[in-house]
Amino acid sequence: MKPDAIKAELRRLFTEAQKLESDLVRHQVEWATWDATKRRDGEGPPDWLIDKDDELVKPFEHLATSLYLTTVCFLDAAQLHAYLRQFYQTFGSKFDAGKAASEYDVDIYWSGEPFNTFLATLRQILAPLDVLGDADRYLKLSGVQYLEVILGNTASIIHKIGATPASEADVYKAVRHVLENIFPSAITPQSKFFKKAQEYRPDILIPELSSAVEYKYARDEAKLKAVIGQISDDVKGYTGDHDYNLFYAVFYVTNDFWGQAKFKQV
């Protein structure tokens, strides 16, 4: 694998980790607060704290391990052996993902906000190597966060405009108007998701965020099962265009057939 390709993967992994960072460090602060105030009373940790471990800590540990291994791969491929030795001195030759996910500090000079020390240290190490890009990447990260808020509020958007969707097209057209006002590149996007048998067309493309969105509509439980099954075909189809590397499937259902717990499990 060439250094440029490894560098691109490092950027992707770092962006994904940054998306989790603020929620993760707040969660660690909540654990520390509970540990300091409740443990002495003999109370067990609340379920919501434990659930957050599955939602935030485990995914971050996986990303942190991938970041560690990919950085080693990049430094070795670039023949930066002295820098690789320094990297090992900083993080160890055997990576501790639990430590990477649990250690944080507070920016007392500027924002006053807590931050993950593993990401901060890794950012400092990678800074001279032009791996993470410029400020545009952080603007892009903020844009992704806005996008996720909008997608998560699909039902609210449709309700406020007084629409009663009867198909996937009705759903994504209502939301696309909102996205086009915020992300101009979504108005006339282009893609290269071509396959021998057909061309795959995501419902919404946002080139400036390298993001594609596919909506799924279900009016009953049988249809919901069917559209979930379609995701595997979408995964195979949305390949071949390196301009897009972030994909969302948004499900719009006319009733809460399963509840969130079963839906997430499926």
Short mmCIF file of N, CA, C and O in Angstrom, two decimals, residues 204-256:
data_model
loop_
_atom_site.label_atom_id
_atom_site.label_comp_id
_atom_site.label_asym_id
_atom_site.label_seq_id
_atom_site.Cartn_x
_atom_site.Cartn_y
_atom_site.Cartn_z
N ILE A 204 -29.44 11.50 -2.04
CA ILE A 204 -28.85 12.81 -1.81
C ILE A 204 -27.33 12.68 -1.82
O ILE A 204 -26.79 11.79 -1.16
N LEU A 205 -26.67 13.54 -2.54
CA LEU A 205 -25.21 13.59 -2.57
C LEU A 205 -24.76 14.97 -2.11
O LEU A 205 -25.30 15.99 -2.55
N ILE A 206 -23.76 15.00 -1.23
CA ILE A 206 -23.21 16.28 -0.76
C ILE A 206 -21.70 16.22 -0.98
O ILE A 206 -20.94 15.79 -0.10
N PRO A 207 -21.23 16.63 -2.15
CA PRO A 207 -19.81 16.51 -2.48
C PRO A 207 -18.89 17.22 -1.49
O PRO A 207 -17.80 16.71 -1.20
N GLU A 208 -19.27 18.37 -0.96
CA GLU A 208 -18.38 19.11 -0.08
C GLU A 208 -18.13 18.38 1.23
O GLU A 208 -17.16 18.66 1.94
N LEU A 209 -19.01 17.41 1.56
CA LEU A 209 -18.82 16.60 2.76
C LEU A 209 -18.42 15.16 2.40
O LEU A 209 -18.31 14.32 3.30
N SER A 210 -18.23 14.90 1.12
CA SER A 210 -17.93 13.54 0.65
C SER A 210 -18.96 12.53 1.15
O SER A 210 -18.64 11.39 1.47
N SER A 211 -20.23 12.97 1.21
CA SER A 211 -21.28 12.18 1.84
C SER A 211 -22.40 11.83 0.88
O SER A 211 -22.76 12.63 0.00
N ALA A 212 -22.94 10.63 1.04
CA ALA A 212 -24.09 10.17 0.27
C ALA A 212 -25.17 9.69 1.24
O ALA A 212 -24.86 9.09 2.27
N VAL A 213 -26.43 9.97 0.89
CA VAL A 213 -27.55 9.62 1.76
C VAL A 213 -28.56 8.80 0.99
O VAL A 213 -28.95 9.17 -0.13
N GLU A 214 -28.98 7.69 1.56
CA GLU A 214 -30.00 6.85 0.96
C GLU A 214 -31.17 6.74 1.95
O GLU A 214 -30.98 6.38 3.12
N TYR A 215 -32.37 7.10 1.50
CA TYR A 215 -33.56 7.00 2.35
C TYR A 215 -34.28 5.69 2.09
O TYR A 215 -34.33 5.20 0.94
N LYS A 216 -34.84 5.13 3.15
CA LYS A 216 -35.65 3.92 3.06
C LYS A 216 -37.01 4.21 3.70
O LYS A 216 -37.07 4.79 4.79
N TYR A 217 -38.08 3.80 3.02
CA TYR A 217 -39.45 4.07 3.48
C TYR A 217 -40.16 2.76 3.72
O TYR A 217 -40.09 1.83 2.91
N ALA A 218 -40.85 2.69 4.86
CA ALA A 218 -41.59 1.46 5.17
C ALA A 218 -42.92 1.81 5.83
O ALA A 218 -42.95 2.56 6.80
N ARG A 219 -44.00 1.23 5.28
CA ARG A 219 -45.32 1.47 5.85
C ARG A 219 -45.79 0.32 6.73
O ARG A 219 -46.82 0.41 7.40
N ASP A 220 -45.03 -0.81 6.73
CA ASP A 220 -45.38 -1.93 7.58
C ASP A 220 -44.11 -2.70 7.93
O ASP A 220 -43.03 -2.44 7.39
N GLU A 221 -44.23 -3.67 8.82
CA GLU A 221 -43.07 -4.41 9.32
C GLU A 221 -42.40 -5.22 8.22
O GLU A 221 -41.17 -5.29 8.15
N ALA A 222 -43.20 -5.80 7.33
CA ALA A 222 -42.64 -6.61 6.25
C ALA A 222 -41.78 -5.75 5.32
O ALA A 222 -40.69 -6.15 4.89
N LYS A 223 -42.26 -4.53 5.03
CA LYS A 223 -41.50 -3.63 4.17
C LYS A 223 -40.22 -3.18 4.86
O LYS A 223 -39.17 -3.04 4.21
N LEU A 224 -40.28 -2.97 6.17
CA LEU A 224 -39.09 -2.56 6.91
C LEU A 224 -38.02 -3.64 6.82
O LEU A 224 -36.84 -3.35 6.61
N LYS A 225 -38.42 -4.89 6.97
CA LYS A 225 -37.46 -6.00 6.84
C LYS A 225 -36.84 -6.01 5.44
O LYS A 225 -35.63 -6.23 5.29
N ALA A 226 -37.68 -5.75 4.45
CA ALA A 226 -37.19 -5.78 3.07
C ALA A 226 -36.19 -4.67 2.78
O ALA A 226 -35.14 -4.91 2.17
N VAL A 227 -36.48 -3.45 3.25
CA VAL A 227 -35.58 -2.33 2.94
C VAL A 227 -34.27 -2.44 3.73
O VAL A 227 -33.22 -2.00 3.26
N ILE A 228 -34.32 -3.05 4.90
CA ILE A 228 -33.07 -3.29 5.63
C ILE A 228 -32.20 -4.27 4.84
O ILE A 228 -30.98 -4.12 4.76
N GLY A 229 -32.85 -5.25 4.21
CA GLY A 229 -32.11 -6.19 3.39
C GLY A 229 -31.47 -5.54 2.19
O GLY A 229 -30.46 -6.03 1.66
N GLN A 230 -32.04 -4.42 1.73
CA GLN A 230 -31.48 -3.72 0.57
C GLN A 230 -30.14 -3.06 0.87
O GLN A 230 -29.39 -2.73 -0.06
N ILE A 231 -29.85 -2.85 2.14
CA ILE A 231 -28.62 -2.15 2.51
C ILE A 231 -27.38 -2.89 2.00
O ILE A 231 -26.41 -2.29 1.56
N SER A 232 -27.43 -4.22 2.04
CA SER A 232 -26.25 -4.98 1.59
C SER A 232 -25.98 -4.73 0.11
O SER A 232 -24.82 -4.65 -0.31
N ASP A 233 -27.05 -4.58 -0.70
CA ASP A 233 -26.86 -4.25 -2.12
C ASP A 233 -26.30 -2.85 -2.27
O ASP A 233 -25.45 -2.60 -3.14
N ASP A 234 -26.78 -1.91 -1.45
CA ASP A 234 -26.28 -0.54 -1.52
C ASP A 234 -24.78 -0.49 -1.20
O ASP A 234 -24.02 0.23 -1.84
N VAL A 235 -24.38 -1.27 -0.20
CA VAL A 235 -22.97 -1.28 0.20
C VAL A 235 -22.09 -1.73 -0.97
O VAL A 235 -21.02 -1.17 -1.21
N LYS A 236 -22.56 -2.73 -1.69
CA LYS A 236 -21.80 -3.22 -2.85
C LYS A 236 -21.84 -2.22 -4.00
O LYS A 236 -20.89 -2.09 -4.76
N GLY A 237 -22.97 -1.52 -4.12
CA GLY A 237 -23.13 -0.61 -5.25
C GLY A 237 -22.41 0.71 -5.10
O GLY A 237 -21.90 1.26 -6.09
N TYR A 238 -22.34 1.22 -3.89
CA TYR A 238 -21.73 2.54 -3.69
C TYR A 238 -20.22 2.42 -3.50
O TYR A 238 -19.66 2.75 -2.47
N THR A 239 -19.58 1.93 -4.53
CA THR A 239 -18.12 1.82 -4.56
C THR A 239 -17.62 2.36 -5.90
O THR A 239 -18.39 2.51 -6.85
N GLY A 240 -16.35 2.66 -5.96
CA GLY A 240 -15.77 3.09 -7.21
C GLY A 240 -15.67 4.59 -7.38
O GLY A 240 -15.14 5.07 -8.38
N ASP A 241 -16.20 5.35 -6.42
CA ASP A 241 -16.09 6.81 -6.48
C ASP A 241 -15.39 7.27 -5.21
O ASP A 241 -16.00 7.32 -4.14
N HIS A 242 -14.12 7.64 -5.34
CA HIS A 242 -13.33 7.98 -4.17
C HIS A 242 -13.64 9.38 -3.62
O HIS A 242 -13.10 9.78 -2.60
N ASP A 243 -14.52 10.10 -4.31
CA ASP A 243 -14.94 11.41 -3.80
C ASP A 243 -15.93 11.28 -2.65
O ASP A 243 -16.21 12.25 -1.95
N TYR A 244 -16.49 10.08 -2.47
CA TYR A 244 -17.47 9.85 -1.40
C TYR A 244 -16.98 8.74 -0.49
O TYR A 244 -16.67 7.64 -0.96
N ASN A 245 -16.92 9.03 0.80
CA ASN A 245 -16.47 8.00 1.74
C ASN A 245 -17.30 7.95 3.01
O ASN A 245 -16.95 7.26 3.95
N LEU A 246 -18.42 8.70 3.04
CA LEU A 246 -19.30 8.68 4.21
C LEU A 246 -20.72 8.45 3.71
O LEU A 246 -21.24 9.22 2.91
N PHE A 247 -21.35 7.37 4.17
CA PHE A 247 -22.64 6.96 3.65
C PHE A 247 -23.66 6.81 4.79
O PHE A 247 -23.35 6.24 5.83
N TYR A 248 -24.86 7.31 4.54
CA TYR A 248 -25.93 7.24 5.54
C TYR A 248 -27.14 6.54 4.95
O TYR A 248 -27.53 6.79 3.80
N ALA A 249 -27.75 5.66 5.74
CA ALA A 249 -29.05 5.09 5.41
C ALA A 249 -30.03 5.62 6.46
O ALA A 249 -29.82 5.43 7.66
N VAL A 250 -31.08 6.29 5.99
CA VAL A 250 -32.07 6.88 6.89
C VAL A 250 -33.40 6.18 6.68
O VAL A 250 -33.91 6.12 5.56
N PHE A 251 -33.95 5.63 7.75
CA PHE A 251 -35.20 4.87 7.67
C PHE A 251 -36.37 5.73 8.14
O PHE A 251 -36.36 6.27 9.25
N TYR A 252 -37.38 5.84 7.28
CA TYR A 252 -38.61 6.56 7.63
C TYR A 252 -39.74 5.54 7.68
O TYR A 252 -40.04 4.88 6.68
N VAL A 253 -40.34 5.37 8.85
CA VAL A 253 -41.42 4.40 9.01
C VAL A 253 -42.69 5.10 9.44
O VAL A 253 -42.66 6.13 10.13
N THR A 254 -43.83 4.58 9.02
CA THR A 254 -45.11 5.22 9.34
C THR A 254 -45.55 4.92 10.78
O THR A 254 -46.38 5.63 11.33
N ASN A 255 -44.99 3.87 11.37
CA ASN A 255 -45.24 3.54 12.77
C ASN A 255 -43.96 2.95 13.36
O ASN A 255 -43.11 2.44 12.64
N ASP A 256 -43.87 3.02 14.69
CA ASP A 256 -42.71 2.45 15.36
C ASP A 256 -42.94 0.96 15.55
O ASP A 256 -43.37 0.50 16.60
#
